[in-house]
Coordinates of C-alpha atoms and ligand atoms in Angstrom, one line a residue:
M1 CA -46.2 -69.5 -11.1
K2 CA -44.9 -72.1 -13.4
W3 CA -42.1 -71.0 -15.6
S4 CA -45.2 -71.1 -18.4
G5 CA -47.9 -69.4 -16.6
V6 CA -49.1 -66.4 -16.6
P7 CA -47.0 -64.1 -14.7
E8 CA -48.2 -62.7 -11.2
V9 CA -47.3 -59.3 -12.3
A10 CA -50.0 -59.2 -15.0
T11 CA -52.8 -57.7 -12.6
P12 CA -55.5 -55.6 -14.7
R13 CA -54.1 -52.5 -13.4
V14 CA -50.3 -53.1 -14.2
M15 CA -51.5 -54.6 -17.6
T16 CA -53.5 -51.4 -18.2
Q17 CA -50.8 -48.9 -17.1
A18 CA -48.0 -50.7 -19.0
L19 CA -50.1 -50.8 -22.4
A20 CA -51.4 -47.6 -22.3
T21 CA -47.5 -46.4 -21.7
L22 CA -46.2 -48.5 -24.6
Y23 CA -49.1 -47.2 -27.0
L24 CA -48.5 -43.6 -26.2
F25 CA -44.8 -43.8 -26.3
G26 CA -45.3 -45.9 -29.9
G27 CA -47.5 -43.3 -31.2
S28 CA -45.3 -40.2 -30.2
A29 CA -42.1 -42.2 -31.7
S30 CA -43.9 -43.2 -34.5
L31 CA -44.8 -39.1 -34.8
L32 CA -41.2 -38.1 -34.5
A33 CA -40.1 -40.5 -37.6
V34 CA -42.9 -39.1 -39.5
L35 CA -42.0 -35.7 -38.9
G36 CA -38.0 -36.4 -39.4
S37 CA -38.4 -37.8 -42.8
S38 CA -37.5 -36.1 -45.9
A39 CA -40.4 -37.5 -48.1
A40 CA -43.5 -36.0 -49.4
W41 CA -46.3 -34.9 -47.1
S42 CA -48.8 -36.6 -48.5
D43 CA -46.5 -40.2 -48.3
R44 CA -46.0 -39.5 -44.6
A45 CA -50.0 -38.8 -43.8
P46 CA -50.9 -42.6 -43.5
V47 CA -48.3 -43.4 -40.9
A48 CA -48.9 -40.1 -39.1
G49 CA -52.6 -41.2 -39.1
L50 CA -51.9 -44.6 -37.5
A51 CA -49.5 -42.7 -34.8
I52 CA -52.5 -40.6 -33.7
S53 CA -54.9 -43.8 -33.5
A54 CA -51.9 -45.1 -31.5
L55 CA -52.3 -42.3 -29.3
T56 CA -55.8 -42.2 -29.1
A57 CA -55.9 -46.1 -28.4
G58 CA -53.4 -45.4 -25.5
A59 CA -55.7 -42.7 -23.8
V60 CA -58.6 -45.6 -24.3
V61 CA -56.5 -48.0 -22.7
F62 CA -55.8 -45.8 -19.6
R63 CA -59.0 -45.1 -19.3
F64 CA -61.1 -48.0 -19.3
G65 CA -58.4 -50.8 -19.3
A66 CA -58.5 -52.1 -15.6
R67 CA -62.2 -53.2 -16.3
W68 CA -61.3 -55.2 -19.3
P69 CA -61.5 -58.9 -19.1
R70 CA -57.9 -60.6 -19.6
P71 CA -58.8 -61.8 -23.3
A72 CA -59.1 -57.9 -24.1
F73 CA -55.8 -57.6 -23.5
H74 CA -55.0 -60.2 -26.3
L75 CA -57.1 -58.3 -28.9
A76 CA -55.0 -55.0 -27.5
V77 CA -51.8 -56.4 -28.1
A78 CA -52.9 -58.2 -31.5
Q79 CA -54.5 -54.8 -32.8
A80 CA -51.4 -53.1 -31.8
T81 CA -49.4 -55.6 -33.9
V82 CA -51.5 -54.7 -37.0
V83 CA -51.0 -51.1 -36.5
V84 CA -47.4 -51.6 -36.4
V85 CA -47.3 -53.5 -39.7
A86 CA -49.4 -51.4 -41.7
G87 CA -47.0 -48.6 -40.4
V88 CA -44.0 -50.5 -41.5
V89 CA -45.6 -51.1 -44.9
L90 CA -47.2 -47.8 -45.4
A91 CA -44.1 -46.0 -44.3
A92 CA -42.8 -43.3 -47.0
D93 CA -38.7 -44.4 -46.8
A94 CA -36.8 -46.9 -45.1
P95 CA -35.8 -44.9 -42.0
T96 CA -39.4 -44.2 -41.1
A97 CA -40.0 -48.0 -41.5
V98 CA -37.5 -49.3 -39.5
A99 CA -38.2 -46.8 -36.9
V100 CA -41.9 -47.9 -36.7
G101 CA -40.9 -51.3 -37.2
A102 CA -38.9 -51.2 -34.1
L103 CA -41.9 -50.5 -32.1
T104 CA -42.6 -54.7 -32.4
S105 CA -40.1 -54.6 -29.4
F106 CA -43.0 -53.1 -27.2
L107 CA -45.6 -55.6 -28.4
A108 CA -43.0 -58.5 -27.5
I109 CA -42.4 -56.7 -23.9
A110 CA -46.1 -56.7 -23.2
A111 CA -46.9 -60.2 -24.4
C112 CA -44.1 -61.4 -22.0
F113 CA -45.2 -59.4 -19.1
F114 CA -49.0 -60.0 -19.9
F115 CA -49.3 -63.7 -21.1
S116 CA -48.6 -67.4 -20.5
L117 CA -45.3 -68.6 -22.4
P118 CA -47.3 -70.3 -25.3
L119 CA -49.5 -67.3 -26.0
A120 CA -46.7 -64.8 -25.6
V121 CA -44.6 -66.4 -28.0
L122 CA -47.7 -67.0 -30.6
H123 CA -48.0 -62.8 -30.0
I124 CA -44.4 -62.3 -30.7
A125 CA -43.8 -64.9 -33.8
F126 CA -47.1 -63.1 -35.3
A127 CA -45.4 -59.6 -34.8
L128 CA -42.1 -61.1 -36.0
I129 CA -43.6 -62.4 -38.8
G130 CA -45.5 -59.4 -39.8
L131 CA -42.4 -57.0 -39.2
T132 CA -40.3 -59.0 -41.6
G133 CA -42.9 -59.2 -44.3
G134 CA -43.9 -55.6 -43.7
L135 CA -40.5 -54.6 -43.9
L136 CA -39.8 -56.7 -47.4
A137 CA -42.9 -55.2 -48.8
Q138 CA -42.2 -51.7 -48.1
G139 CA -39.7 -52.1 -50.7
D140 CA -36.5 -50.4 -49.6
V141 CA -35.4 -52.5 -46.5
A142 CA -33.0 -55.2 -47.4
L143 CA -33.7 -58.7 -45.6
P144 CA -30.5 -58.5 -43.3
T145 CA -32.0 -55.4 -41.9
A146 CA -35.1 -57.0 -41.4
L147 CA -33.7 -59.9 -39.7
S148 CA -31.4 -57.9 -37.3
L149 CA -34.8 -56.1 -36.2
D150 CA -36.1 -59.5 -35.6
A151 CA -33.1 -61.0 -33.3
M152 CA -33.2 -57.7 -31.3
V153 CA -36.7 -58.3 -30.7
I154 CA -36.1 -61.9 -30.0
G155 CA -33.4 -61.2 -27.3
L156 CA -35.3 -58.5 -25.4
S157 CA -38.2 -61.1 -25.3
V158 CA -35.7 -63.6 -23.8
V159 CA -34.5 -61.0 -21.3
T160 CA -37.9 -59.7 -20.4
R161 CA -39.2 -63.0 -19.7
G162 CA -36.5 -63.9 -17.5
L163 CA -36.8 -60.6 -15.4
V164 CA -40.4 -61.2 -15.1
L165 CA -40.2 -64.6 -13.6
R166 CA -37.7 -63.4 -11.1
A167 CA -40.2 -60.5 -10.1
S168 CA -42.5 -63.1 -9.9
S169 CA -40.7 -65.6 -7.6
A170 CA -40.0 -62.8 -5.0
N171 CA -43.6 -63.2 -4.3
R172 CA -43.9 -67.1 -4.2
D173 CA -43.7 -69.6 -1.4
P174 CA -41.1 -72.1 -2.6
L175 CA -42.7 -74.9 -0.9
T176 CA -46.1 -74.8 -1.8
R177 CA -45.5 -72.5 -4.8
L178 CA -48.4 -70.6 -3.6
T179 CA -48.4 -66.6 -3.2
N180 CA -46.5 -65.8 0.0
R181 CA -47.4 -63.0 2.3
R182 CA -45.9 -60.3 0.3
G183 CA -47.3 -61.5 -3.0
F184 CA -50.8 -61.6 -0.8
D185 CA -50.4 -58.1 0.4
Q186 CA -49.9 -56.8 -3.0
A187 CA -53.0 -58.5 -4.3
L188 CA -55.0 -57.3 -1.5
H189 CA -54.1 -53.7 -2.3
E190 CA -54.8 -54.3 -5.6
L191 CA -58.3 -55.6 -4.9
M192 CA -59.0 -52.8 -2.2
R193 CA -58.5 -50.3 -5.1
T194 CA -60.8 -52.7 -7.5
V195 CA -63.3 -52.6 -4.6
A196 CA -63.1 -48.7 -3.8
R197 CA -64.1 -48.4 -7.6
T198 CA -66.3 -50.9 -8.5
G199 CA -68.2 -51.6 -5.0
E200 CA -68.3 -55.1 -5.7
P201 CA -68.0 -57.7 -2.6
L202 CA -64.4 -59.0 -1.2
S203 CA -64.0 -61.6 1.6
A204 CA -61.0 -62.3 3.0
A205 CA -59.9 -65.7 5.0
L206 CA -57.4 -66.9 7.3
L207 CA -57.0 -70.7 7.5
D208 CA -54.8 -72.5 9.9
L209 CA -54.3 -75.9 10.2
D210 CA -55.0 -77.6 13.6
H211 CA -52.4 -79.4 15.4
F212 CA -49.8 -79.1 12.4
K213 CA -46.9 -78.7 15.1
A214 CA -48.2 -82.3 16.3
I215 CA -47.6 -83.7 12.5
N216 CA -44.2 -82.0 12.5
D217 CA -43.2 -83.0 15.9
T218 CA -44.4 -86.7 15.7
Q219 CA -44.1 -87.5 11.9
G220 CA -41.2 -85.2 11.1
H221 CA -41.0 -82.2 8.8
A222 CA -41.1 -83.7 5.5
A223 CA -44.4 -85.1 6.6
G224 CA -45.2 -81.7 7.5
D225 CA -44.3 -80.1 3.9
R226 CA -46.2 -82.9 2.5
V227 CA -49.5 -81.9 4.3
L228 CA -49.0 -78.3 3.2
R229 CA -48.2 -79.1 -0.3
Q230 CA -51.1 -81.3 -0.3
V231 CA -53.7 -78.9 1.0
A232 CA -52.4 -76.0 -1.2
K233 CA -52.9 -78.3 -4.4
V234 CA -56.7 -79.6 -3.7
W235 CA -57.5 -76.0 -2.2
G236 CA -56.1 -74.2 -5.2
R237 CA -57.9 -76.6 -7.6
A238 CA -61.1 -76.2 -6.0
L239 CA -61.2 -72.2 -5.5
P240 CA -62.5 -70.0 -8.1
T241 CA -60.1 -68.5 -10.4
T242 CA -60.4 -64.9 -9.3
A243 CA -59.4 -66.5 -5.7
V244 CA -55.7 -65.6 -4.3
L245 CA -54.8 -68.3 -2.1
A246 CA -51.6 -67.6 -0.2
R247 CA -49.4 -69.3 2.5
H248 CA -49.3 -66.6 5.2
G249 CA -46.4 -68.5 6.9
G250 CA -46.1 -71.6 8.9
D251 CA -49.3 -73.7 8.8
E252 CA -51.5 -70.5 8.0
F253 CA -53.4 -69.7 4.5
A254 CA -54.7 -66.4 3.5
L255 CA -57.6 -66.4 1.1
L256 CA -58.7 -63.3 -0.8
L257 CA -62.3 -64.1 -2.8
P258 CA -63.3 -61.1 -4.9
G259 CA -67.0 -61.1 -6.2
V260 CA -68.0 -63.3 -3.0
P261 CA -70.0 -62.0 -0.3
G262 CA -69.0 -63.0 3.4
P263 CA -71.7 -66.1 3.8
A264 CA -70.8 -67.3 0.5
A265 CA -67.6 -67.1 1.2
L266 CA -68.1 -69.3 4.4
E267 CA -69.7 -71.9 2.6
L268 CA -66.8 -71.8 0.2
V269 CA -64.1 -72.4 3.0
R270 CA -66.7 -75.1 4.5
S271 CA -66.7 -77.0 1.1
I272 CA -63.0 -76.8 0.7
R273 CA -62.5 -77.7 4.5
A274 CA -64.5 -81.0 3.9
M275 CA -62.0 -82.2 1.1
H276 CA -59.6 -82.7 3.9
P277 CA -61.5 -84.3 6.8
E278 CA -58.5 -85.8 8.2
I279 CA -56.5 -82.3 8.2
G280 CA -58.1 -80.4 10.9
M281 CA -58.6 -76.6 10.0
S282 CA -60.0 -73.7 11.7
C283 CA -61.0 -70.3 9.8
G284 CA -61.9 -67.1 10.0
V285 CA -63.8 -65.4 7.3
A286 CA -64.8 -61.5 6.9
E287 CA -66.5 -59.4 4.1
H288 CA -65.1 -56.0 3.3
Q289 CA -67.1 -53.2 4.8
P290 CA -67.5 -50.0 3.1
G291 CA -64.6 -47.4 4.5
E292 CA -62.9 -50.6 5.9
S293 CA -59.3 -50.6 5.3
A294 CA -57.1 -53.5 4.4
A295 CA -55.5 -54.1 7.8
Q296 CA -59.0 -53.5 9.5
L297 CA -60.3 -56.2 7.3
M298 CA -57.5 -58.5 7.7
R299 CA -57.6 -58.2 11.7
R300 CA -61.2 -59.1 11.7
S301 CA -60.3 -62.3 9.9
D302 CA -57.8 -62.7 12.3
L303 CA -60.5 -62.1 15.3
A304 CA -62.8 -64.6 13.6
L305 CA -60.2 -67.0 13.2
Y306 CA -59.2 -66.6 16.9
T307 CA -63.1 -67.0 17.7
A308 CA -63.2 -70.4 16.0
K309 CA -60.1 -71.6 17.6
A310 CA -61.6 -70.6 21.0
A311 CA -64.8 -72.4 20.3
G312 CA -62.7 -75.5 19.8
R313 CA -60.8 -75.9 16.5
G314 CA -62.2 -77.4 13.3
R315 CA -64.5 -74.3 13.0
V316 CA -65.2 -71.7 10.7
E317 CA -66.2 -68.2 12.0
L318 CA -67.5 -65.4 10.0
G319 CA -66.5 -62.2 11.5
A320 CA -69.0 -60.0 13.2
G321 CA -68.6 -57.0 10.6
P322 CA -67.1 -53.8 11.8
R323 CA -69.4 -54.2 15.2
S324 CA -66.5 -56.4 16.9
S325 CA -64.4 -53.1 16.7
D326 CA -67.1 -51.5 18.7
L327 CA -67.1 -54.3 21.1
V328 CA -63.8 -53.3 22.1
A329 CA -64.7 -49.8 23.3
D330 CA -67.7 -51.4 25.0
L331 CA -65.6 -54.2 26.6
T332 CA -63.2 -51.7 27.8
A333 CA -65.9 -49.7 29.3
A334 CA -67.4 -52.7 31.0
L335 CA -64.1 -53.8 32.5
D336 CA -63.8 -50.1 33.9
A337 CA -67.4 -50.4 35.4
G338 CA -66.9 -54.1 36.9
D339 CA -69.8 -55.0 34.5
V340 CA -68.2 -58.2 33.2
T341 CA -69.5 -60.9 35.6
V342 CA -68.8 -64.7 37.0
H343 CA -71.4 -67.4 36.8
F344 CA -70.5 -70.8 38.6
Q345 CA -71.2 -74.1 37.2
P346 CA -71.6 -77.1 39.8
M347 CA -69.2 -80.0 39.4
L348 CA -70.2 -83.2 40.8
D349 CA -68.3 -86.2 42.2
L350 CA -70.4 -89.0 40.6
S351 CA -69.5 -91.6 43.3
T352 CA -71.0 -89.5 46.1
D353 CA -73.6 -87.3 44.1
E354 CA -72.1 -84.4 45.7
V355 CA -71.1 -80.8 44.6
V356 CA -67.4 -80.8 45.2
G357 CA -66.2 -77.6 43.1
V358 CA -67.2 -75.3 40.6
E359 CA -66.2 -73.6 37.7
A360 CA -66.1 -69.9 37.1
L361 CA -67.4 -68.9 33.8
A362 CA -67.2 -65.2 32.7
R363 CA -70.4 -63.4 31.5
W364 CA -71.0 -60.1 29.7
T365 CA -74.4 -58.4 28.8
H366 CA -73.7 -55.9 26.2
P367 CA -76.2 -52.5 26.9
E368 CA -77.9 -53.1 23.2
R369 CA -76.8 -56.6 22.1
G370 CA -77.8 -58.4 25.2
P371 CA -75.7 -61.3 26.4
V372 CA -72.5 -62.0 24.4
S373 CA -70.9 -65.4 24.3
P374 CA -67.8 -65.7 26.2
A375 CA -66.3 -67.0 22.8
E376 CA -66.8 -63.9 21.4
F377 CA -65.6 -61.5 24.1
I378 CA -62.5 -63.5 25.3
A379 CA -61.6 -63.4 21.7
V380 CA -62.0 -59.5 21.5
A381 CA -60.4 -59.2 24.6
E382 CA -57.3 -61.4 23.7
Q383 CA -57.0 -59.5 20.4
H384 CA -57.2 -56.0 22.1
G385 CA -54.7 -56.8 25.2
L386 CA -57.5 -56.8 27.7
M387 CA -57.3 -60.3 28.7
G388 CA -55.0 -59.9 31.5
R389 CA -57.8 -57.3 33.1
L390 CA -60.5 -59.4 32.3
G391 CA -58.8 -62.7 33.6
E392 CA -57.9 -61.1 36.8
Q393 CA -61.4 -59.4 37.3
V394 CA -63.1 -62.7 36.9
V395 CA -60.8 -64.9 39.5
R396 CA -61.0 -61.7 41.8
S397 CA -64.6 -61.9 41.8
A398 CA -64.7 -65.7 41.8
C399 CA -62.4 -66.0 44.8
T400 CA -64.0 -63.4 46.5
Q401 CA -67.4 -64.7 46.2
L402 CA -66.3 -68.5 47.0
A403 CA -64.5 -67.5 50.3
A404 CA -67.6 -65.6 51.7
L405 CA -69.7 -68.7 50.8
R406 CA -67.3 -70.7 52.5
A407 CA -67.4 -68.3 55.6
E408 CA -71.1 -68.4 55.5
T409 CA -71.7 -72.4 55.1
G410 CA -68.1 -73.7 55.6
R411 CA -68.6 -75.6 52.3
Q412 CA -65.1 -76.8 50.7
L413 CA -65.5 -76.1 47.0
R414 CA -62.8 -76.5 44.7
L415 CA -62.6 -73.6 42.2
G416 CA -61.8 -74.0 38.4
V417 CA -61.1 -71.0 36.6
N418 CA -60.0 -70.9 33.0
V419 CA -56.7 -68.9 31.6
S420 CA -56.1 -68.1 28.0
G421 CA -53.2 -68.9 26.3
R422 CA -51.9 -65.2 26.1
E423 CA -52.6 -64.9 29.9
L424 CA -50.5 -67.7 30.3
S425 CA -47.6 -66.5 28.2
D426 CA -47.7 -63.1 30.3
P427 CA -44.8 -63.6 32.9
A428 CA -46.8 -61.2 35.3
Y429 CA -49.6 -63.8 35.5
C430 CA -48.3 -66.0 38.1
D431 CA -47.6 -62.8 40.4
R432 CA -51.1 -61.7 39.7
L433 CA -52.7 -64.8 40.8
R434 CA -50.6 -65.1 44.0
R435 CA -51.6 -61.3 44.7
V436 CA -55.5 -62.3 44.4
F437 CA -55.1 -65.1 46.6
A438 CA -53.4 -63.2 49.2
E439 CA -56.2 -60.1 49.0
T440 CA -59.2 -62.6 48.9
G441 CA -58.1 -65.2 51.5
W442 CA -58.6 -68.1 48.6
S443 CA -56.2 -70.5 48.5
A444 CA -54.1 -71.9 45.4
S445 CA -54.7 -75.4 46.7
E446 CA -58.3 -74.9 46.4
T447 CA -57.8 -73.6 42.8
V448 CA -57.8 -75.3 39.5
L449 CA -56.5 -74.0 36.3
E450 CA -58.3 -75.2 33.3
V451 CA -56.0 -74.7 30.0
T452 CA -56.8 -76.1 26.5
E453 CA -54.1 -78.2 25.1
T454 CA -54.2 -76.2 21.9
L455 CA -53.5 -73.1 23.4
V456 CA -50.5 -74.9 25.4
E457 CA -49.3 -76.3 22.2
A458 CA -49.7 -72.5 20.7
E459 CA -47.8 -70.8 23.2
S460 CA -44.9 -72.9 23.2
S461 CA -42.6 -73.7 26.0
A462 CA -43.3 -70.3 28.0
A463 CA -46.7 -71.5 28.7
V464 CA -45.5 -75.0 29.8
A465 CA -43.2 -73.5 32.0
A466 CA -45.7 -70.9 33.5
L467 CA -47.6 -74.1 34.3
H468 CA -44.7 -75.5 36.1
Q469 CA -44.3 -72.3 38.1
L470 CA -48.1 -72.3 38.8
R471 CA -48.2 -76.0 40.0
A472 CA -45.4 -75.1 42.5
L473 CA -47.7 -72.4 44.0
G474 CA -50.3 -75.1 44.9
L475 CA -52.9 -74.9 42.0
R476 CA -53.8 -78.0 39.9
I477 CA -53.9 -77.8 36.4
A478 CA -56.9 -79.3 34.3
I479 CA -56.7 -79.9 30.6
D480 CA -59.7 -78.2 29.4
D481 CA -61.8 -79.5 26.1
F482 CA -59.8 -82.9 25.7
G483 CA -61.3 -84.5 22.7
T484 CA -61.8 -81.8 20.6
G485 CA -60.3 -82.3 17.3
Y486 CA -56.6 -83.8 17.6
S487 CA -55.8 -84.3 21.1
S488 CA -52.4 -85.9 21.3
L489 CA -51.8 -88.5 24.2
S490 CA -48.1 -87.5 24.7
R491 CA -49.0 -84.4 25.8
L492 CA -51.1 -85.7 28.7
D493 CA -47.9 -87.0 29.8
T494 CA -45.5 -83.7 29.4
L495 CA -48.0 -81.2 30.8
P496 CA -48.0 -80.9 34.4
A497 CA -51.7 -81.8 34.7
A498 CA -53.5 -83.2 37.3
I499 CA -57.3 -83.5 35.5
L500 CA -58.6 -84.2 32.3
K501 CA -61.7 -82.5 31.2
L502 CA -63.4 -84.5 28.3
D503 CA -65.1 -82.0 26.0
S504 CA -68.9 -82.0 25.7
S505 CA -68.9 -83.0 21.9
F506 CA -67.2 -86.3 23.1
I507 CA -69.9 -86.8 25.7
A508 CA -72.6 -85.7 23.4
T509 CA -72.2 -89.2 21.5
V510 CA -71.2 -91.7 24.7
A511 CA -74.5 -92.7 24.9
T512 CA -75.7 -93.3 21.4
S513 CA -72.3 -94.8 20.1
P514 CA -71.1 -98.0 21.6
R515 CA -67.9 -97.3 19.9
R516 CA -67.6 -93.9 21.7
A517 CA -68.7 -95.8 25.2
T518 CA -65.8 -97.9 24.5
L519 CA -63.2 -95.3 23.8
L520 CA -64.6 -93.3 26.8
R521 CA -63.9 -96.3 29.0
S522 CA -60.3 -96.9 27.6
I523 CA -59.6 -92.8 28.2
V524 CA -61.1 -93.1 31.6
G525 CA -58.7 -96.1 32.3
M526 CA -55.5 -94.6 30.7
A527 CA -56.0 -91.3 32.9
H528 CA -56.3 -93.0 35.8
V529 CA -53.1 -94.9 34.9
L530 CA -51.6 -91.8 34.5
G531 CA -52.8 -90.6 37.9
L532 CA -55.0 -88.0 36.4
D533 CA -58.7 -87.0 37.7
V534 CA -61.5 -87.4 34.8
V535 CA -64.1 -84.6 34.5
A536 CA -66.8 -85.3 32.2
E537 CA -68.3 -82.1 30.7
G538 CA -71.7 -81.1 29.0
V539 CA -73.4 -84.1 30.7
E540 CA -77.2 -83.2 29.5
T541 CA -78.9 -86.5 29.8
P542 CA -79.6 -89.4 32.3
A543 CA -78.2 -91.9 29.6
Q544 CA -75.0 -89.9 29.4
D545 CA -74.8 -90.0 33.3
A546 CA -75.3 -93.6 33.4
E547 CA -72.4 -94.1 30.7
L548 CA -70.1 -92.2 32.7
R549 CA -70.6 -93.8 35.7
A550 CA -70.2 -97.2 34.3
A551 CA -67.2 -96.2 32.5
G552 CA -65.7 -95.2 36.1
C553 CA -65.5 -91.7 35.3
R554 CA -65.2 -89.6 38.8
F555 CA -66.7 -86.2 38.2
G556 CA -69.3 -84.7 36.1
Q557 CA -70.4 -81.2 34.8
G558 CA -73.2 -80.2 32.7
Y559 CA -76.7 -79.0 32.7
L560 CA -77.9 -82.1 33.9
Y561 CA -76.4 -81.4 37.3
G562 CA -76.8 -77.4 37.1
R563 CA -76.1 -74.5 34.6
P564 CA -73.9 -72.0 35.2
A565 CA -75.4 -69.6 37.5
P566 CA -74.9 -66.5 39.9
L567 CA -73.4 -67.5 43.2
A568 CA -76.9 -67.2 44.9
D569 CA -78.5 -69.6 42.7
L570 CA -75.6 -72.1 43.4
A571 CA -76.1 -72.0 47.0
A572 CA -79.6 -72.6 46.8
L573 CA -78.7 -75.7 44.7
L574 CA -76.2 -76.7 47.3
E575 CA -78.8 -76.5 49.9
R576 CA -81.0 -78.6 48.1
R577 CA -78.6 -81.1 47.3
T578 CA -77.7 -81.5 50.9
E579 CA -81.4 -82.2 51.5
R580 CA -82.0 -85.2 48.9
T581 CA -78.6 -86.6 48.3
P582 CA -78.7 -89.1 45.9
A583 CA -81.4 -87.8 43.7
L584 CA -79.7 -87.9 40.4
R585 CA -79.4 -91.7 40.2
G586 CA -83.0 -92.5 40.0
Ligands
LIG1 P1 -65.0 -74.3 28.9 O1 -64.0 -73.7 29.7 O2 -65.1 -75.5 28.4 O3 -66.5 -74.1 29.8 C1 -67.6 -75.0 29.4 C2 -68.7 -74.4 28.5 O4 -69.5 -75.5 28.3 C3 -69.4 -73.2 29.2 O5 -69.6 -72.5 28.0 C4 -70.7 -73.8 29.9 O6 -71.6 -72.7 29.7 C5 -70.9 -74.8 28.7 N1 -71.7 -75.9 29.0 C6 -71.7 -76.4 30.6 N2 -72.7 -77.5 30.3 C7 -73.2 -77.9 29.5 C8 -73.9 -79.0 28.9 O7 -74.5 -79.6 29.7 N3 -74.2 -78.7 27.4 C9 -73.7 -77.8 26.7 N4 -74.1 -77.6 25.5 N5 -72.7 -76.9 27.1 C10 -72.5 -77.0 28.6 P2 -69.3 -70.9 28.1 O8 -69.8 -70.3 29.5 O9 -70.2 -70.3 26.7 O10 -68.1 -70.7 27.6 C11 -67.1 -71.0 26.7 C12 -65.5 -70.9 26.8 O11 -65.3 -69.6 27.1 C13 -65.1 -71.6 28.0 O12 -65.1 -73.1 27.8 C14 -63.8 -71.5 28.2 O13 -63.4 -71.8 27.3 C15 -64.0 -70.0 27.9 N6 -64.2 -69.0 29.0 C16 -65.0 -68.5 29.9 N7 -65.1 -67.8 30.7 C17 -63.6 -67.5 30.8 C18 -62.8 -66.8 31.7 O14 -63.1 -66.3 32.6 N8 -61.4 -66.8 31.0 C19 -61.1 -67.7 30.0 N9 -59.7 -67.6 29.7 N10 -62.0 -68.4 29.3 C20 -63.1 -68.4 29.7
LIG2 MG1 -63.3 -74.7 31.4
LIG3 MG1 -64.2 -77.0 28.4

């Protein structure tokens, strides 16, 4: 909050409670003053009437205030001012007039709490003018007495405003001036109560800047800070006024969109992302479901964010409703029953047109939903601590099947397995792999571990250390999905990788864009200089295949050569291919 802005604490609920309390105490205090006066009952009646009206107003505010729009609180405070001033003018004697006039301090406190500085000053000035005029009009009060009351009210206002500002800054992120995590949690709980009462939609989103760490590392922290401030400013302006945008920590932002259903929230987030196309952002959106807690809602946005990142950064995902929590139980059951299976996708050596390897890809068919995309169930597994089991089952099954194929046909294939960030940072991962190799008769030297550069980046030095350990075991490391988002060239040099897998989104354009084709050649050339093998992923058309060969890309993988399939289909494909070898080039 700027010092002159509307204080953070001024949510409808807080304003309602504060205003109702002030009305009730003001009314009671006035009644006491009336009772204590020695004037005739008939002279005391007007103020007694006003006191009762204040008590009634307090009850009305308490009952309905939370639904009022903000301007209604201006009216309520102004109306209270009028009541107080009327009470002062109509008071039967000086003590009653001063006692009622002192209630102006209540109005000043409310104004300091509720409104922006200029409007608060306006309310207070209005009240003070009314108070002074009222006291003088009452007739029994001298000017110095009136001025002393004014001074008290002004002093109280200054102190209250200061305290309000302090309380608000506890909920602020000093860098971006956005709400911080604490303020966000408060706003979330506040909105959850509103949702429970009104049933209006509420969407929550988690936004994560892609490769922010790279900006910090390469351009310095000042540049990183600038990016954070910049996005905070631009997004803040573009969002509806009811939205709560918070910096959740690091490069993660959180957003609450009251009144906005999930699909509209998704569109909104896409539109704000488009304002900064140069700054990649992944986002997970979830719409509140009836009966869901705040924590559950945020967990689903987190899951959606994770899915967006796993599907290649720079995406926006809408959480799959409460069903993703059902998925956890079903996935656990599938793992218990061994229902998660493996498909193999062939990888071709383009110089000989021979299948030289396969990539193992996890597959799961849900009993009711049918096939679930790996991006979705892997995110679920990661979020719920199932990834270790899932990864192990996939690797074990792949090794067993390929060892059997090798025994049967003598075919020497290289096996690519994907590893997720969380598996890699598990200290037991390396031992688990070693055990699987020992038990299946497959060897580490025939295995390639596919890691995405972004996951390694996210999982820090522990992951990089694990990669070194795995390489020492004899495995080769491939950087998967290279060319998505913001791949950093320096990483190629620092990761202990032997293979670069170019992402399908990059391959998709090489045959249609001459610039992309040139870029492809440079990347292939550079990878070779670094001693890396290059695998093109997602090759779908003969034109892409021709472009890859022309660029000197050695390996290819994609629907053109073979879709991921059970091992039996792969064995059949291998047989067909040995019969008619250079079939692809024609
Ligand atoms: P990935 O490692 O990049 O796998 C390649 C993905 O591209 C696969 O998607 C594959 O089916 C798809 N693909 C292959 N050829 C083509 C093509 O010509 N065109 C197009 N459009 N797509 C093609 P899939 O099977 O949906 O897997 C998605 C991702 O899920 C994988 O991306 C990988 O990151 C992850 N994943 C799959 N299985 C596992 C696993 O066992 N463990 C872990 N940690 N991750 C896995
Ligand atoms: Mg892969
Ligand atoms: Mg890939």
